[in-house]
Amino acid sequence: MFHKLAVVAAALLCLDGAQGFALRMSMLDKKGERRRISQKDSFYRRGFKEVQKDVEKMMEDEFRSDLMEGMRTSAYERVEGDVTIKMAEHLGFCWGVERAVAMAMETRLHFPEETLHITNEIIHNPQVNEKLTDMGVNVIPKEAVGAPKDFSKIKEGDVVILPAFGASLEEMQLLDDKGVKVVDATCPWVSKVWNTVDKHIRADATSIIHGKWNHEETIATASFAERYVIVKNLEEAQYVADYIVNGGNKEEFLEKFKNAMSEGFDPDTDLKKLGLANQTTMYKRETRQIGRIMEKAIMAKYGAAEVAERYQEFDTICDATQERQDAITDLIEDKSIDFILIVGGFDSSNTAHLKEIPEMNGIKNYHIDRADRIRPDGSIEHRLLNGELAVEENFLPKGKLTIGVTSGASTPDAYLGDAIDRLLLLKKMQA
């Protein structure tokens, strides 16, 4: 079936404008198109063995922390004077992120003379991205959230890296047309989600994607879906579920999800058969709750006998994300902790979720993206839950102090270690 659709889509290449493009995309076998592109000799998915030892040394020098290694072998604690540092048992670089950064570095060494680009930041960590920029990797610019990227500077023969959270099918096709070499550093967990939305297509189901519509990973996932709605949280999921069961104001629905649904989406006809997918950095428990909400809505509308036919759910939740969320949950149960320091990119979704956990439990916390937000004058510049930056003077209390620390999945040990060093130094200066 999908082979025939792809043949028909090829015949539509003569159509011009956005309507023709949308029609071509809707008729493609999207998984097949991704496979076609990725099987080319100019598409690299496994790194470059001849430079792996060199890159391992580079990453060891740049990202390892003796302080952090010491804490892991000392019950995840460090005591220095009046200060006790307690570290979450799971934190920092996950496997997919570490793999993506290594592949980007390997690409630079393997292609020393070629012009290198990356379709977005390799991961959401400013210092790691600065390191790659210093190595001559150009980030493809875009003017604003949701705005198109400027691919005009990419020329035939250039090398383009796809970041850990992937790239959209449209971007992959554009790069294929430009005749560039592509290095795919997409996290395998993200690819697993793409395979899931392909199953939804084959079952003629609409994908309910738990994620943020403007996040690069969700943009990519949506590009591989056919019909979809993106829900950010339980409230939006319940809104969709209520519409399934009771109907509602169609214009209000379309306005509410105007940035978060497939083109031509009709809630009156496109919510009869569903499949669940997720952005891998979202709350695992929340994704599962959304699944139960959708399943119950289908049951209420069509009866229990229809659920297996009308609702699909596969496990696409990243273990690393959940481990870090569970670890900070364990940390906040320690009543001796005075506050928690969270280190990770301000635009990192998984780090933002780590901040939400102590915040929702009334535990004082600070989210910084780099160590130098802890200032020599005793102040700290940190991100609030609403995304704004704030400065707090004299944030370290005098006397005995216990600090919990953690970091997002895009944060190397060395960067959290640098922040801990600054905390300890400031505390010494108080004496």
Coordinates of C-alpha atoms in Angstrom, one line a residue:
M1 CA 0.0 0.0 0.0
F2 CA 2.6 2.5 1.1
H3 CA 4.9 1.7 -1.9
K4 CA 2.0 2.6 -4.2
L5 CA 1.4 5.9 -2.3
A6 CA 5.1 6.8 -2.6
V7 CA 4.8 6.2 -6.4
V8 CA 1.8 8.4 -6.6
A9 CA 3.6 11.1 -4.5
A10 CA 6.5 11.1 -6.9
A11 CA 4.0 12.0 -9.7
L12 CA 2.9 15.0 -7.7
L13 CA 6.4 16.6 -7.6
C14 CA 5.3 19.0 -10.3
L15 CA 2.8 20.6 -7.9
D16 CA 3.9 24.0 -6.7
G17 CA 3.4 25.9 -3.4
A18 CA 2.5 24.9 0.1
Q19 CA -0.6 22.9 -0.9
G20 CA 1.4 20.7 -3.2
F21 CA 4.1 20.2 -0.6
A22 CA 1.5 19.2 2.0
L23 CA -0.2 16.8 -0.3
R24 CA 3.1 15.2 -1.3
M25 CA 4.1 14.8 2.4
S26 CA 0.7 13.3 3.4
M27 CA 1.0 10.6 0.7
L28 CA 4.5 9.5 1.4
D29 CA 5.5 6.4 3.2
K30 CA 7.4 8.4 5.8
K31 CA 9.3 5.6 7.4
G32 CA 10.2 4.4 3.9
E33 CA 11.4 7.8 2.9
R34 CA 13.6 8.0 6.0
R35 CA 15.0 4.6 5.2
R36 CA 15.7 5.6 1.6
I37 CA 17.7 8.6 2.7
S38 CA 19.5 6.8 5.6
Q39 CA 20.7 4.0 3.4
K40 CA 22.7 6.2 1.1
D41 CA 26.5 6.0 1.2
S42 CA 26.6 9.7 2.2
F43 CA 24.6 9.0 5.4
Y44 CA 26.5 8.0 8.5
R45 CA 24.9 6.5 11.6
R46 CA 27.7 4.8 13.5
G47 CA 30.5 7.3 14.0
F48 CA 34.0 6.8 12.8
K49 CA 36.1 4.1 14.4
E50 CA 39.5 5.4 13.3
V51 CA 39.1 8.5 15.5
Q52 CA 37.1 7.1 18.4
K53 CA 40.1 6.7 20.7
D54 CA 41.1 10.3 20.2
V55 CA 37.6 11.5 20.9
E56 CA 37.4 9.3 24.0
K57 CA 40.5 11.1 25.3
M58 CA 39.0 14.5 24.4
M59 CA 35.8 13.8 26.2
E60 CA 37.6 12.5 29.2
D61 CA 39.7 15.7 29.4
E62 CA 36.7 18.0 28.9
F63 CA 33.9 16.3 30.7
R64 CA 35.2 14.0 33.5
S65 CA 35.3 15.3 37.1
D66 CA 37.5 13.8 39.8
L67 CA 35.3 15.4 42.4
M68 CA 32.2 13.6 41.1
E69 CA 33.9 10.3 40.7
G70 CA 35.0 10.6 44.3
M71 CA 31.4 11.3 45.5
R72 CA 30.2 8.2 43.7
T73 CA 32.5 6.0 45.7
S74 CA 31.7 7.8 48.9
A75 CA 28.0 7.2 49.3
Y76 CA 27.2 10.1 47.0
E77 CA 28.4 12.6 49.6
R78 CA 31.2 15.0 50.2
V79 CA 31.8 16.8 53.5
E80 CA 34.1 19.9 53.6
G81 CA 34.1 22.1 56.7
D82 CA 30.5 23.2 57.4
V83 CA 29.2 22.0 54.1
T84 CA 27.8 18.6 53.2
I85 CA 27.1 18.0 49.5
K86 CA 24.6 15.2 48.7
M87 CA 24.5 14.1 45.1
A88 CA 21.5 12.5 43.3
E89 CA 22.4 8.9 42.4
H90 CA 21.4 9.4 38.8
L91 CA 22.4 12.6 37.1
G92 CA 24.2 14.1 34.1
F93 CA 25.0 12.8 30.7
C94 CA 22.8 10.0 29.5
W95 CA 24.0 7.5 27.0
G96 CA 22.2 9.0 24.0
V97 CA 23.6 12.5 24.7
E98 CA 27.1 11.2 25.3
R99 CA 26.9 9.3 22.0
A100 CA 25.7 12.4 20.1
V101 CA 28.5 14.6 21.4
A102 CA 31.1 11.9 20.7
M103 CA 29.8 11.5 17.1
A104 CA 29.9 15.3 16.5
M105 CA 33.6 15.4 17.7
E106 CA 34.4 12.3 15.6
T107 CA 32.9 14.0 12.6
R108 CA 35.2 17.0 13.0
L109 CA 38.2 14.7 13.1
H110 CA 37.1 12.5 10.3
F111 CA 36.3 15.4 8.0
P112 CA 39.1 17.9 9.0
E113 CA 38.8 20.1 5.9
E114 CA 35.0 20.0 5.1
T115 CA 32.6 22.7 6.2
L116 CA 30.5 21.3 9.1
H117 CA 27.0 22.3 10.1
I118 CA 24.5 21.0 12.6
T119 CA 20.7 21.4 12.2
N120 CA 20.4 22.6 15.8
E121 CA 22.4 22.6 19.0
I122 CA 23.8 19.1 19.5
I123 CA 22.2 19.0 22.9
H124 CA 20.7 21.7 25.2
N125 CA 23.9 22.6 27.0
P126 CA 25.6 26.0 26.3
Q127 CA 29.1 25.0 27.1
V128 CA 29.0 21.7 25.1
N129 CA 27.7 23.7 22.1
E130 CA 30.4 26.3 22.5
K131 CA 33.0 23.6 22.5
L132 CA 31.7 22.3 19.2
T133 CA 31.5 25.9 17.8
D134 CA 35.2 26.3 18.7
M135 CA 35.8 23.1 16.7
G136 CA 34.3 24.7 13.6
V137 CA 30.8 23.2 13.7
N138 CA 28.2 25.8 12.5
V139 CA 24.8 25.8 14.0
I140 CA 22.1 26.4 11.3
P141 CA 20.4 29.6 12.4
K142 CA 16.7 30.4 12.8
E143 CA 15.2 33.8 13.7
A144 CA 12.7 32.7 16.4
V145 CA 10.8 29.8 17.9
G146 CA 8.7 28.2 15.1
A147 CA 10.5 30.1 12.4
P148 CA 12.1 28.3 9.5
K149 CA 15.8 27.6 9.6
D150 CA 18.2 29.2 7.2
F151 CA 19.8 26.4 5.1
S152 CA 21.1 28.8 2.5
K153 CA 24.8 28.5 3.5
I154 CA 24.9 24.7 3.2
K155 CA 26.6 23.8 0.0
E156 CA 27.0 20.5 -1.9
G157 CA 29.7 18.4 -0.3
D158 CA 29.3 20.0 3.1
V159 CA 28.8 17.8 6.2
V160 CA 25.7 18.2 8.3
I161 CA 25.2 16.6 11.7
L162 CA 21.7 15.8 13.0
P163 CA 21.5 16.4 16.8
A164 CA 20.5 14.0 19.6
F165 CA 16.8 14.9 19.3
G166 CA 16.8 14.3 15.6
A167 CA 15.6 16.3 12.6
S168 CA 12.3 16.5 10.8
L169 CA 11.6 14.5 7.6
E170 CA 11.4 17.8 5.7
E171 CA 14.9 18.7 6.8
M172 CA 16.3 15.3 5.9
Q173 CA 14.8 15.6 2.4
L174 CA 16.2 19.1 2.0
L175 CA 19.6 18.0 3.0
D176 CA 19.3 15.0 0.6
D177 CA 18.4 17.3 -2.2
K178 CA 21.5 19.5 -1.5
G179 CA 23.8 16.6 -1.9
V180 CA 25.5 16.8 1.5
K181 CA 27.0 14.2 3.7
V182 CA 24.8 13.6 6.8
V183 CA 26.0 12.3 10.2
D184 CA 23.0 11.1 12.2
A185 CA 23.5 11.5 15.9
T186 CA 19.8 11.0 16.8
C187 CA 19.3 9.2 20.1
P188 CA 18.0 5.7 19.5
W189 CA 15.2 6.4 22.0
V190 CA 13.9 9.2 19.8
S191 CA 14.1 6.9 16.7
K192 CA 12.0 4.4 18.7
V193 CA 9.2 7.0 19.1
W194 CA 9.3 7.7 15.3
N195 CA 8.8 3.9 14.7
T196 CA 5.8 4.1 17.0
V197 CA 4.1 6.9 15.1
D198 CA 4.7 4.9 11.9
K199 CA 2.7 2.1 13.5
H200 CA -0.1 4.6 14.2
I201 CA -0.1 5.5 10.5
R202 CA -0.3 1.9 9.5
A203 CA -3.2 1.4 11.9
D204 CA -4.9 4.5 10.5
A205 CA -4.7 6.1 14.0
T206 CA -4.1 9.6 15.1
S207 CA -1.0 10.2 17.2
I208 CA -1.5 11.8 20.5
I209 CA 2.0 13.2 21.2
H210 CA 2.9 14.1 24.8
G211 CA 5.4 17.0 24.4
K212 CA 6.0 20.6 23.7
W213 CA 5.0 21.6 20.2
N214 CA 8.0 23.9 19.7
H215 CA 10.6 21.5 21.0
E216 CA 13.0 20.2 18.3
E217 CA 12.4 16.6 19.2
T218 CA 8.6 16.9 19.0
I219 CA 8.8 18.8 15.8
A220 CA 10.8 15.9 14.3
T221 CA 8.4 13.3 15.7
A222 CA 5.3 15.2 14.4
S223 CA 7.0 15.2 10.9
F224 CA 6.9 11.4 10.8
A225 CA 3.3 11.2 11.9
E226 CA 0.3 11.7 9.6
R227 CA -2.5 12.9 11.8
Y228 CA -1.5 14.2 15.3
V229 CA -2.3 16.4 18.2
I230 CA 0.4 17.5 20.6
V231 CA -0.6 17.8 24.3
K232 CA 1.7 19.4 26.8
N233 CA 0.2 18.2 30.0
L234 CA -2.7 16.5 31.8
E235 CA -5.0 19.5 31.4
E236 CA -4.7 19.5 27.6
A237 CA -5.0 15.7 27.4
Q238 CA -8.3 15.9 29.4
Y239 CA -9.6 18.6 27.1
V240 CA -9.0 16.3 24.1
A241 CA -10.6 13.4 26.0
D242 CA -13.7 15.4 26.9
Y243 CA -14.0 16.3 23.2
I244 CA -13.8 12.7 22.3
V245 CA -16.6 11.7 24.7
N246 CA -18.9 14.7 24.6
G247 CA -17.9 16.7 21.5
G248 CA -17.5 20.4 21.9
N249 CA -16.7 23.7 20.3
K250 CA -14.7 22.8 17.2
E251 CA -13.5 26.4 16.6
E252 CA -12.2 26.5 20.2
F253 CA -10.4 23.2 19.8
L254 CA -8.7 24.3 16.5
E255 CA -7.6 27.6 18.1
K256 CA -6.3 25.9 21.2
F257 CA -4.1 23.5 19.3
K258 CA -3.4 25.7 16.2
N259 CA 0.4 25.2 16.6
A260 CA 0.1 21.6 17.9
M261 CA -1.8 19.6 15.3
S262 CA -1.4 18.3 11.8
E263 CA -2.6 20.3 8.8
G264 CA -6.3 19.9 8.1
F265 CA -6.9 18.2 11.4
D266 CA -10.6 17.7 12.2
P267 CA -11.4 16.8 15.8
D268 CA -14.9 15.6 14.8
T269 CA -13.4 12.8 12.5
D270 CA -9.8 12.4 13.6
L271 CA -10.2 11.3 17.2
K272 CA -11.9 8.0 16.6
K273 CA -8.7 5.9 16.7
L274 CA -5.7 6.9 18.7
G275 CA -2.0 6.0 19.4
L276 CA 0.2 7.4 22.1
A277 CA 3.7 8.8 21.6
N278 CA 5.9 11.1 23.6
Q279 CA 8.8 13.5 23.7
T280 CA 11.4 11.5 25.5
T281 CA 12.2 14.2 28.1
M282 CA 8.6 14.5 29.5
Y283 CA 7.5 13.0 32.8
K284 CA 7.1 9.2 32.5
R285 CA 4.3 9.2 35.0
E286 CA 2.5 12.0 33.2
T287 CA 2.8 10.2 29.8
R288 CA 1.3 7.1 31.4
Q289 CA -1.5 9.2 33.0
I290 CA -2.3 10.7 29.6
G291 CA -2.5 7.2 28.2
R292 CA -5.0 6.2 30.8
I293 CA -7.0 9.4 30.0
M294 CA -7.2 8.6 26.3
E295 CA -7.9 4.9 26.9
K296 CA -10.8 5.8 29.2
A297 CA -12.2 8.3 26.7
I298 CA -12.2 5.7 24.0
M299 CA -13.9 3.2 26.3
A300 CA -16.5 5.8 27.4
K301 CA -17.3 6.7 23.8
Y302 CA -17.2 3.3 22.0
G303 CA -17.3 0.7 24.8
A304 CA -14.8 -1.7 26.3
A305 CA -14.9 -4.1 23.4
E306 CA -13.6 -1.4 21.0
V307 CA -10.6 -0.3 23.0
A308 CA -8.1 -2.8 21.6
E309 CA -9.1 -1.7 18.1
R310 CA -9.2 2.0 18.7
Y311 CA -6.3 2.7 21.1
Q312 CA -2.5 1.8 20.8
E313 CA 0.2 2.3 23.3
F314 CA 3.9 1.3 23.2
D315 CA 6.6 1.9 25.7
T316 CA 8.7 4.8 24.3
I317 CA 9.6 6.5 27.6
C318 CA 13.4 7.0 28.0
D319 CA 14.7 5.2 31.1
A320 CA 17.4 7.9 31.7
T321 CA 14.9 10.7 31.9
Q322 CA 12.9 8.7 34.5
E323 CA 16.0 7.7 36.5
R324 CA 17.0 11.3 36.9
Q325 CA 13.5 12.3 38.0
D326 CA 13.3 9.5 40.5
A327 CA 16.7 10.4 41.9
I328 CA 15.8 14.0 42.6
T329 CA 12.5 12.8 44.1
D330 CA 14.6 10.7 46.5
L331 CA 16.9 13.6 47.2
I332 CA 14.1 16.0 48.3
E333 CA 12.9 13.4 50.8
D334 CA 16.1 14.0 52.8
K335 CA 15.0 16.6 55.3
S336 CA 18.6 17.6 56.2
I337 CA 18.9 19.3 52.8
D338 CA 18.7 23.2 52.9
F339 CA 18.4 23.6 49.1
I340 CA 19.0 21.8 45.8
L341 CA 21.3 23.0 43.0
I342 CA 20.3 21.9 39.5
V343 CA 22.8 22.4 36.7
G344 CA 21.7 22.2 33.1
G345 CA 20.8 24.3 30.0
F346 CA 18.1 26.8 30.5
D347 CA 16.4 25.5 27.3
S348 CA 16.8 21.8 28.4
S349 CA 13.4 20.3 28.8
N350 CA 14.6 17.4 31.0
T351 CA 16.4 19.9 33.3
A352 CA 13.4 22.1 33.6
H353 CA 11.4 19.1 34.7
L354 CA 14.1 18.3 37.4
K355 CA 13.5 21.9 38.7
E356 CA 9.7 21.4 38.8
I357 CA 10.0 18.4 41.3
P358 CA 11.5 20.3 44.3
E359 CA 9.5 23.4 43.3
M360 CA 6.2 21.5 43.5
N361 CA 7.3 20.1 46.9
G362 CA 8.2 23.5 48.4
I363 CA 11.9 22.8 48.5
K364 CA 14.2 25.7 47.8
N365 CA 16.2 25.2 44.7
Y366 CA 18.4 27.0 42.1
H367 CA 18.7 26.1 38.4
I368 CA 21.8 27.4 36.7
D369 CA 23.2 26.6 33.3
R370 CA 26.9 27.0 34.1
A371 CA 29.1 27.4 37.2
D372 CA 29.8 31.1 36.8
R373 CA 26.2 31.9 37.6
I374 CA 27.5 31.4 41.2
R375 CA 29.3 34.7 41.6
P376 CA 32.3 35.7 43.6
D377 CA 30.3 38.4 45.4
G378 CA 28.1 35.7 47.0
S379 CA 25.1 36.0 44.7
I380 CA 23.6 33.6 42.3
E381 CA 21.8 34.2 39.0
H382 CA 19.3 31.4 38.4
R383 CA 16.3 30.5 36.3
L384 CA 12.9 30.7 37.8
L385 CA 10.1 28.2 37.0
N386 CA 8.5 30.7 34.6
G387 CA 11.8 30.9 32.6
E388 CA 12.8 34.3 33.9
L389 CA 16.3 34.9 35.4
A390 CA 16.7 36.3 38.9
V391 CA 19.6 37.3 41.0
E392 CA 19.7 36.4 44.7
E393 CA 22.3 38.1 46.9
N394 CA 24.1 36.2 49.7
F395 CA 22.2 33.0 48.9
L396 CA 24.5 30.8 51.0
P397 CA 23.3 30.7 54.7
K398 CA 26.0 30.9 57.3
G399 CA 26.8 28.0 59.5
K400 CA 26.3 24.3 58.8
L401 CA 24.8 23.7 55.4
T402 CA 23.6 20.7 53.4
I403 CA 23.2 21.0 49.7
G404 CA 21.6 18.5 47.3
V405 CA 22.9 18.6 43.7
T406 CA 21.8 17.1 40.4
S407 CA 22.1 17.9 36.7
G408 CA 20.2 17.3 33.5
A409 CA 20.9 14.6 31.0
S410 CA 22.8 17.1 28.8
T411 CA 25.2 18.2 31.5
P412 CA 28.7 16.6 31.8
D413 CA 30.1 15.8 35.2
A414 CA 32.8 18.4 35.0
Y415 CA 30.3 21.3 34.7
L416 CA 28.4 20.2 37.9
G417 CA 31.8 19.6 39.5
D418 CA 32.8 23.2 38.7
A419 CA 29.6 24.5 40.3
I420 CA 30.2 22.4 43.5
D421 CA 33.8 23.8 43.7
R422 CA 32.3 27.3 43.6
L423 CA 29.9 26.6 46.4
L424 CA 32.6 25.2 48.6
L425 CA 34.9 28.2 47.8
L426 CA 32.2 30.7 48.6
K427 CA 31.5 28.9 51.9
K428 CA 35.2 29.0 52.8
M429 CA 35.2 32.8 52.2
Q430 CA 32.4 33.2 54.7
A431 CA 34.7 31.9 57.5

